[in-house]
Short mmCIF file of C-alpha atoms and ligand atoms in Angstrom, two decimals:
data_model
loop_
_atom_site.label_atom_id
_atom_site.label_comp_id
_atom_site.label_asym_id
_atom_site.label_seq_id
_atom_site.Cartn_x
_atom_site.Cartn_y
_atom_site.Cartn_z
CA MET A 1 14.25 31.73 6.59
CA PRO A 2 10.84 30.30 7.58
CA LYS A 3 10.65 26.54 7.88
CA ILE A 4 7.71 24.62 6.37
CA LEU A 5 7.23 21.17 7.87
CA VAL A 6 5.26 18.71 5.73
CA VAL A 7 4.02 15.73 7.74
CA GLY A 8 3.57 12.78 5.35
CA GLY A 9 5.01 12.17 1.88
CA GLY A 10 2.13 10.36 0.18
CA TYR A 11 0.00 11.90 -2.56
CA ALA A 12 -0.77 15.13 -0.71
CA GLY A 13 2.59 15.54 1.05
CA PHE A 14 4.72 14.68 -1.98
CA TYR A 15 2.79 17.07 -4.25
CA THR A 16 2.83 19.83 -1.62
CA ALA A 17 6.63 19.62 -1.32
CA TRP A 18 7.10 19.25 -5.10
CA LYS A 19 4.99 22.32 -5.84
CA LEU A 20 6.54 24.33 -2.98
CA GLU A 21 9.93 23.67 -4.58
CA LYS A 22 8.51 25.09 -7.79
CA HIS A 23 6.77 28.17 -6.36
CA LEU A 24 9.22 29.27 -3.66
CA ARG A 25 11.93 31.74 -4.58
CA GLN A 26 15.54 31.01 -3.70
CA GLY A 27 15.93 31.45 0.08
CA GLU A 28 12.25 32.24 0.63
CA ALA A 29 11.57 29.20 2.85
CA GLU A 30 13.03 25.85 3.81
CA VAL A 31 10.89 22.76 3.19
CA VAL A 32 11.23 19.69 5.40
CA MET A 33 9.16 16.61 4.63
CA VAL A 34 8.85 13.76 7.14
CA ASP A 35 7.55 10.28 6.29
CA PRO A 36 8.47 6.87 7.68
CA LEU A 37 8.59 5.59 4.09
CA PRO A 38 11.25 6.75 1.62
CA TYR A 39 8.69 6.91 -1.19
CA MET A 40 5.23 8.05 -2.19
CA THR A 41 2.92 5.16 -3.10
CA TYR A 42 0.74 5.43 -6.19
CA GLN A 43 -2.12 3.56 -4.51
CA PRO A 44 -4.40 3.27 -7.58
CA PHE A 45 -1.78 0.88 -9.00
CA LEU A 46 -1.88 -1.48 -6.01
CA PRO A 47 -4.49 -3.82 -7.59
CA GLU A 48 -2.31 -4.12 -10.72
CA VAL A 49 0.77 -4.74 -8.58
CA ALA A 50 -1.13 -7.49 -6.74
CA ALA A 51 -2.06 -9.00 -10.11
CA GLY A 52 1.51 -8.93 -11.41
CA SER A 53 0.92 -6.35 -14.15
CA ILE A 54 3.15 -3.67 -12.58
CA GLU A 55 6.44 -4.23 -10.79
CA PRO A 56 6.10 -3.17 -7.12
CA ARG A 57 9.09 -0.79 -7.21
CA HIS A 58 7.65 0.98 -10.26
CA ALA A 59 4.46 1.96 -8.43
CA VAL A 60 6.32 4.05 -5.85
CA VAL A 61 8.10 7.38 -6.28
CA SER A 62 11.36 7.92 -4.43
CA HIS A 63 11.27 11.07 -2.29
CA ARG A 64 14.98 11.80 -2.47
CA ARG A 65 15.21 11.33 -6.22
CA HIS A 66 12.38 13.72 -7.01
CA LEU A 67 12.49 16.29 -4.20
CA LYS A 68 15.87 17.87 -4.78
CA LYS A 69 15.36 21.05 -2.74
CA THR A 70 13.43 19.51 0.17
CA ARG A 71 15.05 18.16 3.33
CA VAL A 72 13.65 14.64 3.39
CA VAL A 73 13.46 12.99 6.80
CA THR A 74 12.63 9.28 6.86
CA ALA A 75 10.98 8.96 10.26
CA LYS A 76 7.58 9.28 11.94
CA VAL A 77 6.05 12.40 13.36
CA THR A 78 4.67 11.18 16.68
CA LYS A 79 3.48 14.42 18.22
CA VAL A 80 2.72 17.96 17.15
CA ASP A 81 2.40 20.79 19.62
CA HIS A 82 1.27 23.64 17.43
CA ALA A 83 0.98 25.95 20.45
CA THR A 84 4.80 25.92 20.63
CA LYS A 85 5.30 25.02 16.94
CA THR A 86 7.27 21.88 17.60
CA ALA A 87 6.90 18.38 16.20
CA THR A 88 8.38 15.27 17.74
CA ILE A 89 10.15 13.20 15.10
CA THR A 90 10.82 9.57 15.93
CA PRO A 91 13.27 7.67 13.72
CA GLU A 92 13.34 3.89 13.52
CA ILE A 93 16.74 3.88 15.21
CA GLY A 94 18.03 6.58 17.50
CA GLU A 95 16.45 9.08 19.85
CA PRO A 96 13.36 11.14 18.96
CA TRP A 97 13.96 14.85 18.55
CA GLU A 98 11.89 18.03 18.55
CA GLU A 99 11.76 19.91 15.27
CA SER A 100 10.59 23.50 15.39
CA TYR A 101 8.76 24.99 12.43
CA ASP A 102 7.05 28.15 11.23
CA GLN A 103 4.38 26.56 9.03
CA ILE A 104 3.05 23.02 9.19
CA VAL A 105 1.22 20.97 6.55
CA MET A 106 -0.54 17.85 7.82
CA THR A 107 -0.91 15.13 5.15
CA ALA A 108 -0.55 11.86 7.06
CA GLY A 109 -3.32 10.20 5.01
CA ALA A 110 -5.53 7.32 6.05
CA VAL A 111 -5.13 3.75 7.26
CA SER A 112 -7.29 0.63 6.76
CA ARG A 113 -10.37 0.76 8.95
CA THR A 114 -11.42 -2.58 10.40
CA PHE A 115 -14.13 -3.75 12.78
CA PRO A 116 -13.57 -6.09 15.71
CA ILE A 117 -14.43 -9.25 13.78
CA ALA A 118 -12.78 -12.37 15.19
CA GLY A 119 -9.82 -13.49 13.11
CA VAL A 120 -9.56 -10.41 10.86
CA ALA A 121 -6.60 -8.82 12.63
CA ASP A 122 -4.71 -12.14 12.54
CA GLU A 123 -5.63 -13.55 9.14
CA ALA A 124 -6.46 -10.71 6.75
CA ILE A 125 -4.21 -8.38 4.79
CA GLY A 126 -5.00 -4.79 3.79
CA LEU A 127 -4.33 -3.04 0.49
CA LYS A 128 -2.88 0.36 1.38
CA THR A 129 0.84 -0.27 0.94
CA ILE A 130 3.12 -1.56 -1.79
CA GLU A 131 4.35 -4.30 0.54
CA GLU A 132 0.81 -5.60 0.98
CA ALA A 133 0.22 -5.61 -2.79
CA ALA A 134 3.51 -7.43 -3.47
CA ALA A 135 2.76 -9.95 -0.72
CA ILE A 136 -0.69 -10.66 -2.20
CA ARG A 137 0.87 -11.36 -5.61
CA ASP A 138 3.44 -13.72 -4.13
CA LYS A 139 0.84 -15.44 -1.98
CA VAL A 140 -1.34 -16.20 -5.01
CA LEU A 141 1.67 -17.63 -6.86
CA THR A 142 2.99 -19.64 -3.91
CA ASN A 143 -0.46 -21.02 -3.16
CA PHE A 144 -0.84 -22.13 -6.78
CA ALA A 145 2.47 -23.96 -6.61
CA LYS A 146 1.47 -25.66 -3.34
CA ALA A 147 -2.01 -26.52 -4.60
CA SER A 148 -0.65 -28.12 -7.76
CA ASN A 149 0.98 -30.84 -5.59
CA LEU A 150 -2.21 -31.67 -3.70
CA PRO A 151 -5.14 -33.89 -4.59
CA ALA A 152 -8.56 -32.27 -4.86
CA GLY A 153 -10.01 -31.59 -1.42
CA PRO A 154 -10.48 -28.94 1.26
CA GLU A 155 -6.74 -28.28 1.70
CA ARG A 156 -6.31 -27.50 -1.99
CA ASP A 157 -9.56 -25.52 -2.12
CA ARG A 158 -8.35 -23.29 0.70
CA LEU A 159 -5.19 -22.44 -1.22
CA LEU A 160 -7.14 -21.62 -4.37
CA THR A 161 -9.78 -19.44 -2.71
CA VAL A 162 -9.56 -15.65 -2.59
CA VAL A 163 -11.85 -13.66 -0.29
CA VAL A 164 -12.09 -9.88 -0.59
CA VAL A 165 -14.03 -7.88 1.99
CA GLY A 166 -15.43 -4.55 0.75
CA GLY A 167 -17.10 -3.76 -2.58
CA GLY A 168 -15.80 -0.22 -3.00
CA PHE A 169 -13.43 0.77 -5.79
CA ALA A 170 -10.30 -0.72 -4.26
CA GLY A 171 -12.03 -3.99 -3.35
CA ILE A 172 -13.63 -4.55 -6.74
CA GLU A 173 -10.45 -3.61 -8.58
CA VAL A 174 -8.23 -6.02 -6.68
CA PHE A 175 -10.89 -8.77 -6.86
CA ALA A 176 -11.31 -8.42 -10.61
CA GLU A 177 -7.57 -8.02 -11.27
CA LEU A 178 -6.80 -11.16 -9.26
CA ARG A 179 -9.50 -13.07 -11.14
CA SER A 180 -7.79 -12.08 -14.39
CA PHE A 181 -4.36 -12.97 -13.00
CA VAL A 182 -5.47 -16.39 -11.73
CA THR A 183 -7.23 -17.26 -15.00
CA ASP A 184 -3.97 -16.43 -16.81
CA LEU A 185 -1.98 -18.48 -14.35
CA LEU A 186 -3.97 -21.62 -15.09
CA LYS A 187 -2.18 -21.85 -18.46
CA SER A 188 1.01 -22.66 -16.56
CA TYR A 189 -0.62 -25.18 -14.19
CA PRO A 190 -2.04 -28.12 -16.16
CA GLU A 191 -2.70 -29.84 -12.80
CA LEU A 192 -5.39 -27.24 -11.97
CA SER A 193 -8.57 -26.22 -13.75
CA PHE A 194 -10.69 -23.08 -13.77
CA ASP A 195 -13.32 -24.77 -11.58
CA ASP A 196 -10.70 -25.40 -8.90
CA THR A 197 -10.31 -21.65 -8.27
CA HIS A 198 -12.82 -19.76 -6.10
CA PHE A 199 -13.44 -16.04 -5.72
CA HIS A 200 -15.73 -14.46 -3.11
CA LEU A 201 -16.30 -10.77 -2.47
CA VAL A 202 -18.29 -9.77 0.59
CA GLU A 203 -20.16 -6.44 0.64
CA ALA A 204 -22.39 -5.32 3.51
CA MET A 205 -24.43 -2.96 1.32
CA GLY A 206 -26.88 -3.89 -1.44
CA ARG A 207 -24.59 -2.60 -4.20
CA ILE A 208 -20.93 -2.21 -5.17
CA MET A 209 -18.86 0.79 -6.29
CA PRO A 210 -20.93 3.75 -5.04
CA GLU A 211 -18.75 6.03 -7.24
CA VAL A 212 -20.44 4.72 -10.44
CA SER A 213 -24.12 4.60 -11.44
CA LEU A 214 -26.26 1.68 -10.35
CA GLU A 215 -26.49 0.55 -13.97
CA THR A 216 -22.70 0.51 -14.34
CA SER A 217 -22.33 -1.34 -11.05
CA HIS A 218 -24.78 -3.98 -12.32
CA TRP A 219 -22.67 -4.39 -15.44
CA VAL A 220 -19.63 -5.02 -13.23
CA LEU A 221 -21.53 -7.61 -11.18
CA LYS A 222 -22.61 -9.41 -14.35
CA ASN A 223 -19.11 -9.29 -15.77
CA LEU A 224 -17.63 -10.74 -12.58
CA ALA A 225 -20.27 -13.49 -12.46
CA GLN A 226 -19.43 -14.46 -16.06
CA ARG A 227 -15.80 -14.70 -15.02
CA GLY A 228 -16.61 -17.09 -12.16
CA ALA A 229 -16.30 -14.57 -9.34
CA ASN A 230 -19.04 -14.48 -6.67
CA VAL A 231 -20.12 -11.19 -5.13
CA HIS A 232 -22.15 -11.57 -1.92
CA LEU A 233 -24.23 -8.39 -1.49
CA ASP A 234 -26.00 -7.53 1.79
CA THR A 235 -23.54 -9.88 3.46
CA GLN A 236 -21.07 -9.34 6.28
CA LEU A 237 -17.98 -11.18 7.32
CA ALA A 238 -18.92 -12.54 10.76
CA SER A 239 -15.68 -14.38 11.56
CA ALA A 240 -12.37 -15.21 9.90
CA VAL A 241 -10.78 -17.29 12.65
CA GLY A 242 -8.16 -19.63 11.21
CA GLY A 243 -9.05 -18.47 7.69
CA VAL A 244 -12.57 -19.92 8.01
CA CYS A 245 -14.75 -17.06 6.76
CA GLN A 246 -18.32 -17.00 7.91
CA LEU A 247 -20.35 -14.93 5.49
CA LYS A 248 -23.55 -13.81 7.17
CA ALA A 249 -26.34 -12.69 4.82
CA LYS A 250 -29.13 -10.23 5.62
CA ASP A 251 -31.52 -13.15 6.24
CA GLU A 252 -29.06 -14.42 8.90
CA SER A 253 -28.05 -17.45 6.81
CA ILE A 254 -24.35 -18.28 7.02
CA GLN A 255 -22.09 -19.56 4.28
CA THR A 256 -18.63 -20.80 5.21
CA VAL A 257 -15.67 -20.30 2.91
CA GLU A 258 -12.14 -21.28 3.86
CA SER A 259 -9.34 -19.19 2.44
CA ASP A 260 -5.64 -18.64 2.76
CA LEU A 261 -5.93 -15.14 1.29
CA ILE A 262 -8.40 -12.70 2.87
CA ILE A 263 -8.02 -9.15 1.60
CA TRP A 264 -9.61 -6.39 3.66
CA THR A 265 -10.64 -3.28 1.71
CA ALA A 266 -13.76 -2.29 3.65
CA GLY A 267 -12.91 1.34 4.23
CA VAL A 268 -10.28 3.70 5.54
CA MET A 269 -10.06 6.13 8.43
CA ALA A 270 -7.95 9.21 9.07
CA ASN A 271 -4.48 8.35 10.35
CA PRO A 272 -4.82 8.06 14.17
CA MET A 273 -1.49 9.91 14.51
CA VAL A 274 -3.55 13.12 14.47
CA LYS A 275 -4.65 12.30 18.02
CA GLY A 276 -1.12 13.17 19.06
CA THR A 277 -1.58 16.74 17.85
CA ASP A 278 -3.43 19.77 19.23
CA PHE A 279 -5.36 20.30 15.99
CA PRO A 280 -9.18 20.33 15.95
CA LEU A 281 -10.71 17.06 14.76
CA GLU A 282 -14.21 16.37 13.44
CA PRO A 283 -16.20 13.29 14.59
CA ARG A 284 -14.56 11.05 11.94
CA GLY A 285 -11.12 11.94 13.26
CA ARG A 286 -10.06 14.24 10.40
CA ILE A 287 -8.45 17.64 10.88
CA THR A 288 -10.95 20.38 10.13
CA VAL A 289 -9.89 22.85 7.45
CA GLN A 290 -11.57 25.74 5.69
CA PRO A 291 -11.80 25.85 1.90
CA ASP A 292 -8.38 27.50 1.47
CA LEU A 293 -6.93 24.46 3.34
CA ARG A 294 -5.94 26.28 6.51
CA VAL A 295 -6.77 24.44 9.72
CA VAL A 296 -9.84 25.93 11.38
CA ASP A 297 -11.43 25.41 14.78
CA GLU A 298 -15.08 26.20 14.17
CA ASP A 299 -14.71 29.82 13.00
CA THR A 300 -11.20 30.46 14.28
CA VAL A 301 -8.37 30.00 11.80
CA ILE A 302 -5.34 28.31 13.34
CA ALA A 303 -2.47 30.42 12.09
CA ASP A 304 0.34 28.74 10.13
CA ALA A 305 -1.32 25.31 10.05
CA TRP A 306 -2.56 23.57 6.90
CA ALA A 307 -3.93 20.15 6.05
CA CYS A 308 -5.19 18.26 3.00
CA GLY A 309 -5.70 14.77 1.57
CA ASP A 310 -7.34 11.86 3.38
CA VAL A 311 -6.37 13.18 6.84
CA ALA A 312 -8.35 16.40 6.39
CA ALA A 313 -12.07 17.22 6.23
CA VAL A 314 -12.05 19.63 3.28
CA PRO A 315 -15.36 21.32 2.41
CA ASP A 316 -16.52 20.36 -1.09
CA LEU A 317 -17.59 23.69 -2.60
CA THR A 318 -19.14 21.96 -5.62
CA GLY A 319 -21.94 20.72 -3.38
CA GLY A 320 -20.95 17.07 -3.93
CA GLY A 321 -19.05 14.92 -1.48
CA VAL A 322 -20.25 13.03 1.55
CA GLY A 323 -21.62 15.28 4.32
CA GLY A 324 -20.46 18.30 2.33
CA MET A 325 -16.80 17.19 2.47
CA CYS A 326 -14.49 16.04 -0.32
CA VAL A 327 -14.35 12.25 -0.54
CA PRO A 328 -10.96 10.75 0.29
CA ASN A 329 -9.35 10.08 -3.06
CA ALA A 330 -6.22 10.84 -5.04
CA GLN A 331 -8.07 13.12 -7.41
CA HIS A 332 -8.70 15.52 -4.52
CA ALA A 333 -5.44 14.90 -2.63
CA VAL A 334 -3.27 15.95 -5.61
CA ARG A 335 -5.30 19.02 -6.47
CA GLN A 336 -5.64 20.10 -2.85
CA ALA A 337 -1.88 19.80 -2.44
CA LYS A 338 -1.26 21.98 -5.49
CA GLN A 339 -3.67 24.64 -4.20
CA LEU A 340 -2.25 24.39 -0.70
CA ALA A 341 1.30 25.00 -1.95
CA LYS A 342 0.14 28.09 -3.84
CA ASN A 343 -1.83 29.39 -0.85
CA LEU A 344 1.03 28.83 1.55
CA VAL A 345 3.43 30.75 -0.67
CA ALA A 346 0.83 33.51 -1.08
CA THR A 347 0.51 33.76 2.71
CA LEU A 348 4.29 34.08 3.11
CA ARG A 349 4.17 36.96 0.64
CA GLY A 350 1.19 38.61 2.34
CA GLU A 351 -1.09 37.81 -0.61
CA ALA A 352 -4.64 36.42 -0.59
CA THR A 353 -5.42 32.70 -0.65
CA VAL A 354 -7.76 30.94 -3.07
CA ASP A 355 -10.41 28.41 -2.04
CA TYR A 356 -10.10 24.82 -3.21
CA LYS A 357 -12.86 23.78 -5.58
CA HIS A 358 -12.76 20.80 -7.89
CA GLU A 359 -15.55 19.28 -9.97
CA ASN A 360 -15.36 15.50 -9.85
CA LEU A 361 -13.84 14.22 -13.11
CA GLY A 362 -15.49 10.84 -12.72
CA ALA A 363 -14.16 7.44 -11.85
CA VAL A 364 -12.22 4.89 -13.83
CA ALA A 365 -11.37 1.37 -12.77
CA GLY A 366 -9.34 -1.47 -14.24
CA LEU A 367 -10.97 -4.86 -13.79
CA GLY A 368 -8.30 -7.12 -15.25
CA ILE A 369 -6.57 -7.21 -18.63
CA GLY A 370 -8.84 -5.70 -21.29
CA ILE A 371 -11.77 -4.90 -18.96
CA GLY A 372 -12.64 -1.66 -17.19
CA VAL A 373 -15.37 0.84 -16.37
CA PHE A 374 -15.44 4.62 -16.61
CA GLN A 375 -18.15 6.90 -15.30
CA SER A 376 -18.39 10.67 -15.52
CA GLY A 377 -21.81 12.06 -14.59
CA LYS A 378 -24.32 10.07 -16.62
CA PHE A 379 -21.75 9.05 -19.21
CA ALA A 380 -20.38 5.54 -18.78
CA MET A 381 -17.95 3.36 -20.71
CA LYS A 382 -17.53 -0.34 -20.09
CA GLY A 383 -15.16 -3.01 -21.31
CA PHE A 384 -12.03 -2.59 -23.42
CA LEU A 385 -12.28 1.17 -24.11
CA ALA A 386 -12.75 1.92 -20.42
CA TRP A 387 -9.75 -0.26 -19.61
CA GLY A 388 -7.73 1.78 -22.13
CA ALA A 389 -8.99 4.96 -20.44
CA HIS A 390 -7.93 3.57 -17.05
CA ARG A 391 -4.40 2.85 -18.22
CA GLY A 392 -4.18 6.08 -20.19
CA TYR A 393 -5.34 8.21 -17.26
CA HIS A 394 -3.21 6.57 -14.59
CA GLY A 395 -0.18 6.19 -16.85
CA MET A 396 -0.23 9.96 -17.33
CA ALA A 397 -1.17 10.76 -13.72
CA MET A 398 1.87 8.93 -12.33
CA PRO A 399 4.21 11.69 -11.12
CA SER A 400 7.36 12.29 -13.23
CA TRP A 401 8.31 10.87 -16.62
CA GLU A 402 10.94 8.71 -14.97
CA ARG A 403 8.10 6.77 -13.25
CA LYS A 404 5.66 6.97 -16.15
CA TRP A 405 8.15 5.20 -18.44
CA ARG A 406 8.75 2.41 -15.94
CA VAL A 407 5.02 1.70 -15.56
CA ILE A 408 4.34 1.96 -19.28
CA GLY A 409 7.35 -0.31 -19.84
CA ASP A 410 5.75 -2.92 -17.55
CA TRP A 411 2.53 -2.76 -19.53
CA VAL A 412 4.27 -3.05 -22.90
CA GLY A 413 6.45 -5.89 -21.57
CA GLY A 414 3.37 -7.63 -20.20
CA PHE A 415 1.60 -7.31 -23.55
CA PHE A 416 4.41 -8.96 -25.52
CA LEU A 417 5.89 -11.28 -22.92
CA GLY A 418 3.02 -12.01 -20.52
CA ARG A 419 3.11 -11.58 -16.76
CA ASP A 420 6.03 -12.64 -14.67
CA ILE A 421 4.80 -15.56 -12.59
CA ALA A 422 7.69 -16.38 -10.29
CA SER A 423 6.89 -15.90 -6.62
CA LEU A 424 9.50 -14.20 -4.50
CA ASP A 425 7.74 -15.19 -1.30
CA ASP A 426 11.04 -16.33 0.22
CA ARG A 427 12.13 -12.69 0.46
CA GLU A 428 10.18 -12.72 3.73
CA THR A 429 13.04 -14.86 5.10
CA PRO A 430 15.95 -13.73 2.91
CA ARG A 431 18.67 -15.10 5.19
CA ALA A 432 17.24 -18.61 5.42
CA ALA A 433 19.22 -20.04 2.46
CA PHE A 434 22.48 -18.53 3.68
CA GLU A 435 21.89 -19.50 7.28
CA ALA A 436 21.14 -23.14 6.40
CA PHE A 437 24.75 -23.69 5.31
CA ALA A 438 26.61 -21.01 7.26
CA SER A 439 29.17 -22.23 9.75
CA ARG A 440 29.06 -20.94 13.28
CA PRO A 441 31.76 -20.62 15.89
CA LYS A 442 32.26 -23.76 17.97
CA PRO A 443 30.76 -23.34 21.42
CA ALA A 444 33.45 -21.80 23.65
CA ALA A 445 35.35 -24.49 25.57
CA THR A 446 34.62 -24.37 29.29
CA GLU A 447 37.67 -23.08 31.12
CA GLU A 448 39.82 -25.91 32.40
CA PRO A 449 41.61 -25.66 35.72
CA ALA A 450 45.28 -24.65 35.19
CA ALA A 451 46.57 -28.02 36.46
CA VAL A 452 44.85 -29.97 33.67
CA ALA A 453 47.00 -30.52 30.59
CA ALA A 454 45.97 -28.76 27.39
CA PRO A 455 44.18 -31.06 24.91
CA ALA A 456 46.27 -32.61 22.17
CA PRO A 457 46.14 -30.68 18.90
CA GLU A 458 43.67 -31.98 16.36
CA ALA A 459 44.98 -34.18 13.59
CA GLY A 460 46.46 -32.06 10.85
CA THR A 461 47.17 -29.10 13.12
CA PRO A 462 50.86 -28.29 13.26
CA ALA A 463 52.31 -29.04 16.67
CA GLY A 464 52.14 -26.04 18.93
CA ALA A 465 49.69 -24.17 16.71
CA ALA A 466 46.30 -23.28 18.17
CA GLY A 467 43.35 -25.18 16.77
CA PRO A 468 40.90 -23.30 14.53
CA ALA A 469 38.64 -20.91 16.42
CA TYR A 470 35.68 -22.00 14.32
CA ALA A 471 34.72 -24.90 12.16
CA THR A 472 35.10 -24.33 8.44
CA PRO A 473 32.03 -25.15 6.32
CA ALA A 474 34.06 -27.87 4.54
CA GLU A 475 34.85 -29.48 7.86
CA ASP A 476 31.22 -29.32 8.96
CA VAL A 477 29.86 -30.69 5.72
CA SER A 478 32.37 -33.54 5.50
CA LYS A 479 31.68 -34.56 9.08
CA ASP A 480 27.93 -34.45 8.51
CA ALA A 481 28.12 -36.25 5.21
CA ALA A 482 30.45 -39.11 6.19
CA PRO A 483 30.94 -39.70 9.89
CA VAL A 484 33.92 -42.05 10.33
CA ASP A 485 32.36 -44.10 13.02
CA GLY A 486 29.01 -44.20 14.72
CA GLU A 487 30.32 -43.22 18.11
CA LYS A 488 31.95 -40.01 16.84
CA ALA A 489 28.80 -39.08 15.00
CA THR A 490 26.70 -39.60 18.12
CA ALA A 491 29.09 -37.55 20.22
CA LYS A 492 28.86 -34.70 17.74
C1 LIG B 501 -6.11 0.18 -3.56
C2 LIG B 501 -6.43 1.65 -3.70
C3 LIG B 501 -6.83 2.15 -4.94
C4 LIG B 501 -7.12 3.50 -5.07
N1 LIG B 501 -7.53 3.96 -6.30
C5 LIG B 501 -7.82 5.26 -6.44
C6 LIG B 501 -8.22 5.76 -7.72
O1 LIG B 501 -8.30 5.02 -8.69
N2 LIG B 501 -8.48 7.10 -7.82
C7 LIG B 501 -8.38 7.94 -6.75
O2 LIG B 501 -8.62 9.14 -6.91
N3 LIG B 501 -8.01 7.50 -5.53
C8 LIG B 501 -7.72 6.18 -5.34
N4 LIG B 501 -7.34 5.72 -4.12
C9 LIG B 501 -7.29 6.64 -2.96
C10 LIG B 501 -6.00 7.44 -2.92
O3 LIG B 501 -4.89 6.63 -3.13
C11 LIG B 501 -5.89 8.18 -1.59
O4 LIG B 501 -7.05 8.97 -1.44
C12 LIG B 501 -4.66 9.06 -1.56
O5 LIG B 501 -3.52 8.25 -1.50
C13 LIG B 501 -4.69 10.03 -0.37
O6 LIG B 501 -3.51 10.76 -0.34
P1 LIG B 501 -2.88 11.23 1.06
O7 LIG B 501 -1.63 11.93 0.75
O8 LIG B 501 -3.89 11.91 1.86
O9 LIG B 501 -2.54 9.87 1.83
P2 LIG B 501 -1.43 8.81 1.46
O10 LIG B 501 -1.18 8.80 0.01
O11 LIG B 501 -1.90 7.55 2.10
O12 LIG B 501 -0.12 9.34 2.19
C14 LIG B 501 0.01 9.44 3.57
C15 LIG B 501 1.48 9.43 3.91
O13 LIG B 501 1.65 9.76 5.27
C16 LIG B 501 2.67 8.96 5.81
N5 LIG B 501 2.55 8.86 7.25
C17 LIG B 501 1.76 8.04 7.98
N6 LIG B 501 1.96 8.23 9.29
C18 LIG B 501 2.89 9.21 9.41
C19 LIG B 501 3.52 9.84 10.51
N7 LIG B 501 3.21 9.50 11.77
N8 LIG B 501 4.46 10.78 10.27
C20 LIG B 501 4.77 11.13 9.00
N9 LIG B 501 4.19 10.56 7.92
C21 LIG B 501 3.26 9.63 8.12
C22 LIG B 501 2.48 7.62 5.10
O14 LIG B 501 3.66 6.84 5.16
C23 LIG B 501 2.12 8.07 3.69
O15 LIG B 501 3.26 8.18 2.88
C24 LIG B 501 -7.02 4.37 -3.96
C25 LIG B 501 -6.60 3.87 -2.72
C26 LIG B 501 -6.31 2.53 -2.59
C27 LIG B 501 -5.84 2.00 -1.25
#
């Protein structure tokens, strides 16, 4: 039975495996999917997760629950040698192993692309994973709680300032969602006022959201300004050392903003793991494929190798796209994966493949509760209706009804009950509370020479019985709480 190895279980990998399960006949091929994460992340929901409108666990789709016929391997693919059809799989614990395959599908996606700006690597956080989105939510909440105890001043300002770098879709969505979240949060913090909160978005270009028309992007800018959120166009982040952001405008003027939360959304790049493969890469580091999604080296098709999603340069046959290639988005990744699965099965059966072609459906963005934009060609919708379209589209696009219901449940719950505003920031150090009171073994007594008499048993220990090997918490606490005499306490 031929083995199909799917590298990556995000949008493209998950859908490829899901559709292969559907199209393959019993015993026709074995599907193995490898991803270091046990779930697929529905990335368009990350801004709403960061803003507390969707529970983090509800925005991911468990591989094992939904891929019943696929062998799911939770590990990284660290090398692919297609010449010998072997992939090196490296688990988090244990030895790496070589997995042979007959067909390979590369879908390892993209990672945040940064520039060597001082401080960014140390201070900023990306928005590509569910963990990042959940951490942003908790950070906003924790910072609010801290700020509410402080008098007005730079320390409090820093905690109540959000800086987002990048005015693309992801950047604007998270910026606007957080603005909505923070405005909501003020109702629970009488110590703080709207004017105490500060929002800055930095965009190097002269406009935001290239996916929508200029007119629609202007509407978004105006809407954000009305909501007290500053967008700095033609401006670059020059430094973020220690959270001190230097925003350098085109005219070289510099504005300094200090922030405890710097979110980097200024672009993505193909997953650098592809450098550990022998597949052809184009200048932007993506695997080159032909329109039927088979890997191609100039004009030579690489047999039994496929790629799609953000990691692949897929020709856009509609004539759109950037440089003639499909733009990296979920709309393409899902549809490419579905076509790829069909083509792969067709190839196994000796049938012809079909080229991938998809007319852009448009773009829809949520900008906080009750506000959104939608653009398809020249048609645009703004405000409440567009927000409804955003939720309607993504609610339905979430894979499986099991997940759809959870997300819709969050929205309905949020509508009637409001957002949940408790920070679980302490989950970063989940053992701290336990460890603070946990008793530890007494330090081992240094071995006494045989001639020295054994120490007298402690008070309360039956004669001849060995003393306790470790202090009980009660013993520790009582000694700490009420030392009998000063000397004993000092000795301890
Ligand atoms: C905040 C945000 C909002 C977005 N909103 C939209 C939107 O509204 N509409 C839209 O169309 N698109 C949107 N996108 C883009 C969209 O999510 C991506 O284009 C899409 O996820 C690409 O799918 P993919 O499968 O190629 O990559 P991914 O979904 O990123 O999946 C890649 C997978 O590969 C795995 N992987 C990584 N390294 C390895 C390795 N070494 N071995 C094995 N597996 C590996 C990863 O763990 C991951 O699961 C958004 C993206 C972001 C970040």
